PDB file of C-alpha atoms and ligand atoms in Angstrom:
ATOM      1  CA  MET P 845     -31.732 161.605 -46.967  1.00 56.00           C
ATOM      2  CA  VAL P 846     -28.905 159.433 -48.293  1.00 65.00           C
ATOM      3  CA  ASP P 847     -28.538 159.925 -52.042  1.00 84.00           C
ATOM      4  CA  LYS P 848     -29.115 156.892 -54.243  1.00 82.00           C
ATOM      5  CA  TYR P 849     -26.347 154.268 -54.289  1.00 92.00           C
ATOM      6  CA  SER P 850     -24.013 156.526 -52.245  1.00 90.00           C
ATOM      7  CA  THR P 851     -22.531 153.609 -50.266  1.00 93.00           C
ATOM      8  CA  GLU P 852     -21.654 151.762 -53.491  1.00 95.00           C
ATOM      9  CA  ILE P 853     -19.750 154.532 -55.277  1.00 96.00           C
ATOM     10  CA  GLU P 854     -15.943 154.623 -55.033  1.00 96.00           C
ATOM     11  CA  ARG P 855     -15.621 158.020 -56.710  1.00 96.00           C
ATOM     12  CA  VAL P 856     -17.176 160.453 -59.138  1.00 97.00           C
ATOM     13  CA  MET P 857     -15.191 160.495 -62.383  1.00 98.00           C
ATOM     14  CA  ILE P 858     -17.194 163.183 -64.231  1.00 98.00           C
ATOM     15  CA  SER P 859     -19.609 165.358 -62.265  1.00 97.00           C
ATOM     16  CA  ALA P 860     -23.082 166.394 -63.437  1.00 98.00           C
ATOM     17  CA  GLU P 861     -21.776 169.964 -63.745  1.00 98.00           C
ATOM     18  CA  GLU P 862     -18.816 168.907 -65.907  1.00 98.00           C
ATOM     19  CA  ILE P 863     -21.125 166.865 -68.123  1.00 98.00           C
ATOM     20  CA  ALA P 864     -23.505 169.820 -68.592  1.00 98.00           C
ATOM     21  CA  VAL P 865     -20.659 172.170 -69.586  1.00 98.00           C
ATOM     22  CA  ARG P 866     -19.134 169.705 -72.046  1.00 98.00           C
ATOM     23  CA  LEU P 867     -22.522 168.814 -73.556  1.00 98.00           C
ATOM     24  CA  LYS P 868     -23.102 172.452 -74.463  1.00 98.00           C
ATOM     25  CA  GLU P 869     -19.737 172.552 -76.263  1.00 98.00           C
ATOM     26  CA  VAL P 870     -20.413 169.350 -78.200  1.00 98.00           C
ATOM     27  CA  ALA P 871     -23.990 170.452 -79.002  1.00 98.00           C
ATOM     28  CA  ALA P 872     -22.560 173.677 -80.452  1.00 98.00           C
ATOM     29  CA  LYS P 873     -20.149 171.651 -82.631  1.00 98.00           C
ATOM     30  CA  LEU P 874     -23.040 169.504 -83.855  1.00 98.00           C
ATOM     31  CA  ASP P 875     -25.133 172.626 -84.584  1.00 98.00           C
ATOM     32  CA  GLU P 876     -22.253 174.013 -86.631  1.00 98.00           C
ATOM     33  CA  TYR P 877     -21.753 170.729 -88.495  1.00 98.00           C
ATOM     34  CA  TYR P 878     -25.460 170.236 -89.258  1.00 98.00           C
ATOM     35  CA  GLU P 879     -26.252 173.847 -90.088  1.00 98.00           C
ATOM     36  CA  GLY P 880     -29.192 174.023 -92.518  1.00 98.00           C
ATOM     37  CA  ARG P 881     -29.872 170.286 -92.188  1.00 98.00           C
ATOM     38  CA  GLU P 882     -32.254 168.219 -90.107  1.00 98.00           C
ATOM     39  CA  PRO P 883     -30.560 164.978 -89.025  1.00 98.00           C
ATOM     40  CA  VAL P 884     -32.147 161.821 -87.661  1.00 98.00           C
ATOM     41  CA  ALA P 885     -30.697 161.418 -84.158  1.00 98.00           C
ATOM     42  CA  ILE P 886     -30.780 157.749 -83.135  1.00 98.00           C
ATOM     43  CA  CYS P 887     -30.660 156.975 -79.424  1.00 98.00           C
ATOM     44  CA  ILE P 888     -28.992 153.635 -78.750  1.00 98.00           C
ATOM     45  CA  LEU P 889     -30.898 152.091 -75.853  1.00 97.00           C
ATOM     46  CA  LYS P 890     -30.604 151.735 -73.028  1.00 96.00           C
ATOM     47  CA  GLY P 891     -27.288 153.325 -72.106  1.00 97.00           C
ATOM     48  CA  SER P 892     -27.647 156.488 -74.196  1.00 98.00           C
ATOM     49  CA  VAL P 893     -31.056 157.551 -72.964  1.00 98.00           C
ATOM     50  CA  VAL P 894     -29.901 160.137 -70.420  1.00 98.00           C
ATOM     51  CA  PHE P 895     -27.149 161.558 -72.644  1.00 98.00           C
ATOM     52  CA  TYR P 896     -29.532 161.642 -75.607  1.00 98.00           C
ATOM     53  CA  ALA P 897     -32.278 163.546 -73.778  1.00 98.00           C
ATOM     54  CA  ASP P 898     -29.804 166.179 -72.594  1.00 98.00           C
ATOM     55  CA  LEU P 899     -27.896 166.405 -75.898  1.00 98.00           C
ATOM     56  CA  ILE P 900     -30.856 166.943 -78.222  1.00 98.00           C
ATOM     57  CA  ARG P 901     -32.180 169.647 -75.896  1.00 98.00           C
ATOM     58  CA  ALA P 902     -28.778 171.358 -75.845  1.00 98.00           C
ATOM     59  CA  MET P 903     -28.740 171.379 -79.670  1.00 98.00           C
ATOM     60  CA  LYS P 904     -30.403 174.158 -81.636  1.00 98.00           C
ATOM     61  CA  THR P 905     -30.610 171.992 -84.761  1.00 98.00           C
ATOM     62  CA  PRO P 906     -34.034 170.416 -85.385  1.00 98.00           C
ATOM     63  CA  VAL P 907     -33.704 166.623 -85.197  1.00 98.00           C
ATOM     64  CA  SER P 908     -35.924 163.609 -85.810  1.00 98.00           C
ATOM     65  CA  VAL P 909     -35.998 161.389 -82.728  1.00 98.00           C
ATOM     66  CA  GLU P 910     -35.495 157.648 -83.194  1.00 98.00           C
ATOM     67  CA  PHE P 911     -34.575 154.731 -80.952  1.00 98.00           C
ATOM     68  CA  MET P 912     -32.696 151.476 -81.526  1.00 98.00           C
ATOM     69  CA  LYS P 913     -31.611 148.678 -79.249  1.00 97.00           C
ATOM     70  CA  VAL P 914     -28.572 146.783 -80.461  1.00 93.00           C
ATOM     71  CA  SER P 915     -25.717 144.635 -79.227  1.00 86.00           C
ATOM     72  CA  SER P 916     -22.849 142.902 -80.951  1.00 81.00           C
ATOM     73  CA  TYR P 917     -21.694 139.345 -80.594  1.00 69.00           C
ATOM     74  CA  GLY P 918     -19.576 136.689 -82.251  1.00 55.00           C
ATOM     75  CA  PHE P 919     -16.298 138.598 -82.416  1.00 48.00           C
ATOM     76  CA  GLY P 920     -12.920 136.947 -82.348  1.00 50.00           C
ATOM     77  CA  THR P 921      -9.918 138.906 -83.436  1.00 44.00           C
ATOM     78  CA  GLU P 922     -11.747 140.093 -86.553  1.00 44.00           C
ATOM     79  CA  SER P 923     -13.090 143.609 -86.700  1.00 40.00           C
ATOM     80  CA  SER P 924     -16.351 142.520 -88.237  1.00 52.00           C
ATOM     81  CA  GLY P 925     -19.194 140.513 -86.805  1.00 62.00           C
ATOM     82  CA  LYS P 926     -22.823 140.032 -86.024  1.00 82.00           C
ATOM     83  CA  LEU P 927     -25.170 142.682 -84.816  1.00 89.00           C
ATOM     84  CA  SER P 928     -28.223 141.770 -82.798  1.00 89.00           C
ATOM     85  CA  VAL P 929     -31.024 144.317 -83.287  1.00 94.00           C
ATOM     86  CA  SER P 930     -33.806 143.952 -80.726  1.00 93.00           C
ATOM     87  CA  LEU P 931     -35.464 147.275 -81.595  1.00 97.00           C
ATOM     88  CA  ASP P 932     -35.166 148.857 -85.025  1.00 97.00           C
ATOM     89  CA  ILE P 933     -36.327 152.185 -86.435  1.00 97.00           C
ATOM     90  CA  LEU P 934     -39.423 151.992 -88.612  1.00 91.00           C
ATOM     91  CA  SER P 935     -38.863 155.146 -90.663  1.00 96.00           C
ATOM     92  CA  SER P 936     -36.654 155.270 -93.742  1.00 98.00           C
ATOM     93  CA  ILE P 937     -33.233 156.932 -93.419  1.00 98.00           C
ATOM     94  CA  GLU P 938     -32.594 156.962 -97.175  1.00 98.00           C
ATOM     95  CA  GLY P 939     -31.053 160.300 -98.119  1.00 98.00           C
ATOM     96  CA  ARG P 940     -31.106 161.469 -94.491  1.00 98.00           C
ATOM     97  CA  ASP P 941     -28.223 162.618 -92.311  1.00 98.00           C
ATOM     98  CA  VAL P 942     -27.955 160.114 -89.467  1.00 98.00           C
ATOM     99  CA  LEU P 943     -26.445 160.911 -86.085  1.00 98.00           C
ATOM    100  CA  ILE P 944     -25.879 157.850 -83.885  1.00 98.00           C
ATOM    101  CA  VAL P 945     -25.936 158.844 -80.215  1.00 98.00           C
ATOM    102  CA  GLU P 946     -23.984 156.317 -78.101  1.00 98.00           C
ATOM    103  CA  ASP P 947     -23.107 156.175 -74.417  1.00 98.00           C
ATOM    104  CA  ILE P 948     -19.649 154.620 -74.626  1.00 96.00           C
ATOM    105  CA  ILE P 949     -17.376 153.157 -77.277  1.00 95.00           C
ATOM    106  CA  ASP P 950     -15.286 150.371 -75.843  1.00 93.00           C
ATOM    107  CA  SER P 951     -14.087 147.639 -78.256  1.00 92.00           C
ATOM    108  CA  GLY P 952     -15.987 149.530 -80.971  1.00 94.00           C
ATOM    109  CA  ASN P 953     -17.578 146.317 -82.215  1.00 91.00           C
ATOM    110  CA  THR P 954     -21.147 147.507 -81.671  1.00 92.00           C
ATOM    111  CA  MET P 955     -20.674 150.829 -83.477  1.00 95.00           C
ATOM    112  CA  TYR P 956     -18.683 149.231 -86.285  1.00 94.00           C
ATOM    113  CA  ALA P 957     -21.445 146.712 -86.996  1.00 93.00           C
ATOM    114  CA  LEU P 958     -24.255 149.240 -86.542  1.00 96.00           C
ATOM    115  CA  LYS P 959     -22.667 151.808 -88.838  1.00 97.00           C
ATOM    116  CA  ASN P 960     -22.195 149.180 -91.567  1.00 95.00           C
ATOM    117  CA  MET P 961     -25.790 147.993 -91.196  1.00 95.00           C
ATOM    118  CA  LEU P 962     -27.229 151.511 -91.382  1.00 97.00           C
ATOM    119  CA  ALA P 963     -25.017 152.313 -94.385  1.00 98.00           C
ATOM    120  CA  THR P 964     -26.881 149.630 -96.393  1.00 97.00           C
ATOM    121  CA  ARG P 965     -30.032 151.780 -96.049  1.00 98.00           C
ATOM    122  CA  ASN P 966     -28.442 154.558 -98.128  1.00 98.00           C
ATOM    123  CA  PRO P 967     -28.427 157.535 -95.758  1.00 98.00           C
ATOM    124  CA  ALA P 968     -26.783 160.785 -96.935  1.00 98.00           C
ATOM    125  CA  SER P 969     -24.289 160.560 -94.049  1.00 98.00           C
ATOM    126  CA  ILE P 970     -23.667 158.713 -90.778  1.00 98.00           C
ATOM    127  CA  LYS P 971     -21.876 160.343 -87.852  1.00 98.00           C
ATOM    128  CA  ILE P 972     -21.340 159.059 -84.327  1.00 98.00           C
ATOM    129  CA  VAL P 973     -21.447 161.160 -81.177  1.00 98.00           C
ATOM    130  CA  THR P 974     -20.448 159.450 -77.937  1.00 98.00           C
ATOM    131  CA  LEU P 975     -20.530 160.545 -74.331  1.00 98.00           C
ATOM    132  CA  LEU P 976     -17.451 158.455 -73.487  1.00 98.00           C
ATOM    133  CA  ASP P 977     -14.634 156.979 -75.523  1.00 98.00           C
ATOM    134  CA  LYS P 978     -12.260 154.311 -74.208  1.00 96.00           C
ATOM    135  CA  PRO P 979      -9.689 154.224 -77.058  1.00 96.00           C
ATOM    136  CA  ALA P 980      -7.333 151.902 -75.155  1.00 95.00           C
ATOM    137  CA  ARG P 981      -9.836 149.062 -75.567  1.00 90.00           C
ATOM    138  CA  ARG P 982     -10.531 149.539 -79.296  1.00 94.00           C
ATOM    139  CA  VAL P 983     -10.601 146.396 -81.444  1.00 91.00           C
ATOM    140  CA  ALA P 984     -12.779 147.471 -84.391  1.00 92.00           C
ATOM    141  CA  ASP P 985     -11.635 150.058 -86.911  1.00 93.00           C
ATOM    142  CA  ILE P 986     -13.956 152.834 -85.831  1.00 95.00           C
ATOM    143  CA  SER P 987     -13.741 156.149 -84.052  1.00 96.00           C
ATOM    144  CA  PRO P 988     -16.450 158.577 -82.980  1.00 98.00           C
ATOM    145  CA  ASP P 989     -16.866 161.822 -84.934  1.00 98.00           C
ATOM    146  CA  PHE P 990     -17.775 163.754 -81.794  1.00 98.00           C
ATOM    147  CA  THR P 991     -16.659 162.796 -78.269  1.00 98.00           C
ATOM    148  CA  CYS P 992     -17.591 164.397 -74.969  1.00 98.00           C
ATOM    149  CA  PHE P 993     -14.967 162.685 -72.789  1.00 98.00           C
ATOM    150  CA  GLU P 994     -12.077 160.331 -73.475  1.00 98.00           C
ATOM    151  CA  ILE P 995     -11.515 158.084 -70.463  1.00 98.00           C
ATOM    152  CA  GLU P 996      -8.997 155.510 -69.229  1.00 96.00           C
ATOM    153  CA  ASP P 997      -9.716 151.789 -69.307  1.00 95.00           C
ATOM    154  CA  GLU P 998     -11.994 151.715 -66.262  1.00 95.00           C
ATOM    155  CA  PHE P 999     -15.538 150.393 -65.884  1.00 95.00           C
ATOM    156  CA  VAL P1000     -17.898 153.310 -65.318  1.00 97.00           C
ATOM    157  CA  ILE P1001     -21.549 153.623 -64.339  1.00 97.00           C
ATOM    158  CA  GLY P1002     -24.123 156.390 -64.105  1.00 98.00           C
ATOM    159  CA  TYR P1003     -25.649 158.946 -66.487  1.00 98.00           C
ATOM    160  CA  GLY P1004     -27.310 156.077 -68.365  1.00 98.00           C
ATOM    161  CA  LEU P1005     -24.549 153.482 -67.976  1.00 97.00           C
ATOM    162  CA  ASP P1006     -25.236 150.406 -65.909  1.00 96.00           C
ATOM    163  CA  TYR P1007     -23.699 147.521 -64.060  1.00 95.00           C
ATOM    164  CA  ALA P1008     -26.205 144.628 -63.977  1.00 94.00           C
ATOM    165  CA  GLU P1009     -29.003 147.097 -64.909  1.00 95.00           C
ATOM    166  CA  LYS P1010     -28.312 149.339 -61.897  1.00 96.00           C
ATOM    167  CA  TYR P1011     -26.964 152.886 -61.514  1.00 96.00           C
ATOM    168  CA  ARG P1012     -28.369 154.275 -64.794  1.00 97.00           C
ATOM    169  CA  ASN P1013     -30.191 157.100 -63.002  1.00 97.00           C
ATOM    170  CA  LEU P1014     -27.136 158.554 -61.298  1.00 97.00           C
ATOM    171  CA  PRO P1015     -26.574 162.130 -62.532  1.00 97.00           C
ATOM    172  CA  PHE P1016     -22.771 161.678 -62.822  1.00 97.00           C
ATOM    173  CA  VAL P1017     -20.294 159.177 -64.294  1.00 98.00           C
ATOM    174  CA  GLY P1018     -18.586 157.228 -61.541  1.00 97.00           C
ATOM    175  CA  ILE P1019     -16.604 154.194 -60.484  1.00 97.00           C
ATOM    176  CA  LEU P1020     -18.074 151.472 -58.275  1.00 96.00           C
ATOM    177  CA  LYS P1021     -16.482 150.069 -55.140  1.00 95.00           C
ATOM    178  CA  CYS P1022     -14.814 146.670 -55.661  1.00 93.00           C
ATOM    179  CA  SER P1023     -17.163 145.175 -53.062  1.00 92.00           C
ATOM    180  CA  VAL P1024     -20.114 145.675 -55.454  1.00 92.00           C
ATOM    181  CA  TYR P1025     -18.594 143.207 -57.951  1.00 90.00           C
ATOM    182  CA  GLU P1026     -17.764 140.688 -55.217  1.00 83.00           C
ATOM    183  CA  LYS P1027     -21.428 140.241 -54.266  1.00 70.00           C
TER     184      LYS P1027
HETATM  185  P1  IMP J1591     -18.345 147.852 -77.583  1.00 90.72           P
HETATM  186  O1  IMP J1591     -19.022 147.112 -78.686  1.00 90.72           O
HETATM  187  O2  IMP J1591     -17.287 147.008 -76.915  1.00 90.72           O
HETATM  188  O3  IMP J1591     -17.795 149.204 -77.981  1.00 90.72           O
HETATM  189  O4  IMP J1591     -19.444 147.987 -76.480  1.00 90.72           O
HETATM  190  C1  IMP J1591     -20.043 149.136 -76.130  1.00 90.72           C
HETATM  191  C2  IMP J1591     -21.137 148.811 -75.123  1.00 90.72           C
HETATM  192  O5  IMP J1591     -20.623 148.096 -73.994  1.00 90.72           O
HETATM  193  C3  IMP J1591     -21.673 150.120 -74.578  1.00 90.72           C
HETATM  194  O6  IMP J1591     -22.733 150.595 -75.356  1.00 90.72           O
HETATM  195  C4  IMP J1591     -22.066 149.721 -73.169  1.00 90.72           C
HETATM  196  O7  IMP J1591     -23.381 149.210 -73.170  1.00 90.72           O
HETATM  197  C5  IMP J1591     -21.096 148.633 -72.782  1.00 90.72           C
HETATM  198  N1  IMP J1591     -19.952 149.171 -71.977  1.00 90.72           N
HETATM  199  C6  IMP J1591     -18.672 149.273 -72.379  1.00 90.72           C
HETATM  200  N2  IMP J1591     -17.896 149.812 -71.412  1.00 90.72           N
HETATM  201  C7  IMP J1591     -18.735 150.088 -70.386  1.00 90.72           C
HETATM  202  C8  IMP J1591     -18.534 150.690 -69.076  1.00 90.72           C
HETATM  203  O8  IMP J1591     -17.437 151.093 -68.663  1.00 90.72           O
HETATM  204  N3  IMP J1591     -19.650 150.811 -68.321  1.00 90.72           N
HETATM  205  C9  IMP J1591     -20.887 150.391 -68.712  1.00 90.72           C
HETATM  206  N4  IMP J1591     -21.111 149.837 -69.917  1.00 90.72           N
HETATM  207  C10 IMP J1591     -20.049 149.671 -70.743  1.00 90.72           C
HETATM  208 MG1   MG J1592     -24.633 151.162 -75.365  1.00 90.72          MG
END
């Protein structure tokens, strides 16, 4: 049987095995950082869903599971802007340690706006863990506290990340063939 999307993938950038190894390392760092505490881990839909499910299971720390769906818009050259929240958490985060679980930080605009918005709810702390970081593309003044992989300025799909809502269920992070974008 031909594996899903195999004819559309140019190359695998980070294999499922490499992701699993690195996730264990980052989960151990998070366990160390949150020792004795019980953070609220917020999954940023949809891109983080695969990373989130694997990460919270790799962690030994007990976490509260929450989901948000956000996107940012209205940015010029300024590093502040509007956040569109299409799904919010219902529980209070006041006095709680919040861990934002993101798939990829690109311009940083989304995380910058989300972190500022959550800060108004008076949590004890806010940290960001990201699967991928593309620092070359950063516009907003933000950096993740925990990063699994730093990557070059390339568009990636798989392991939750999409192109036109496809490829999220690939088990690896990869690069698409140019012909896919020409369709
Ligand atoms: P930012 O506000 O520019 O940091 O946007 C981050 C969001 O853009 C991520 O949560 C993704 O949904 C999307 N994104 C950025 N780069 C990529 C990529 O290479 N592949 C897929 N989605 C991406
Ligand atoms: Mg995202």
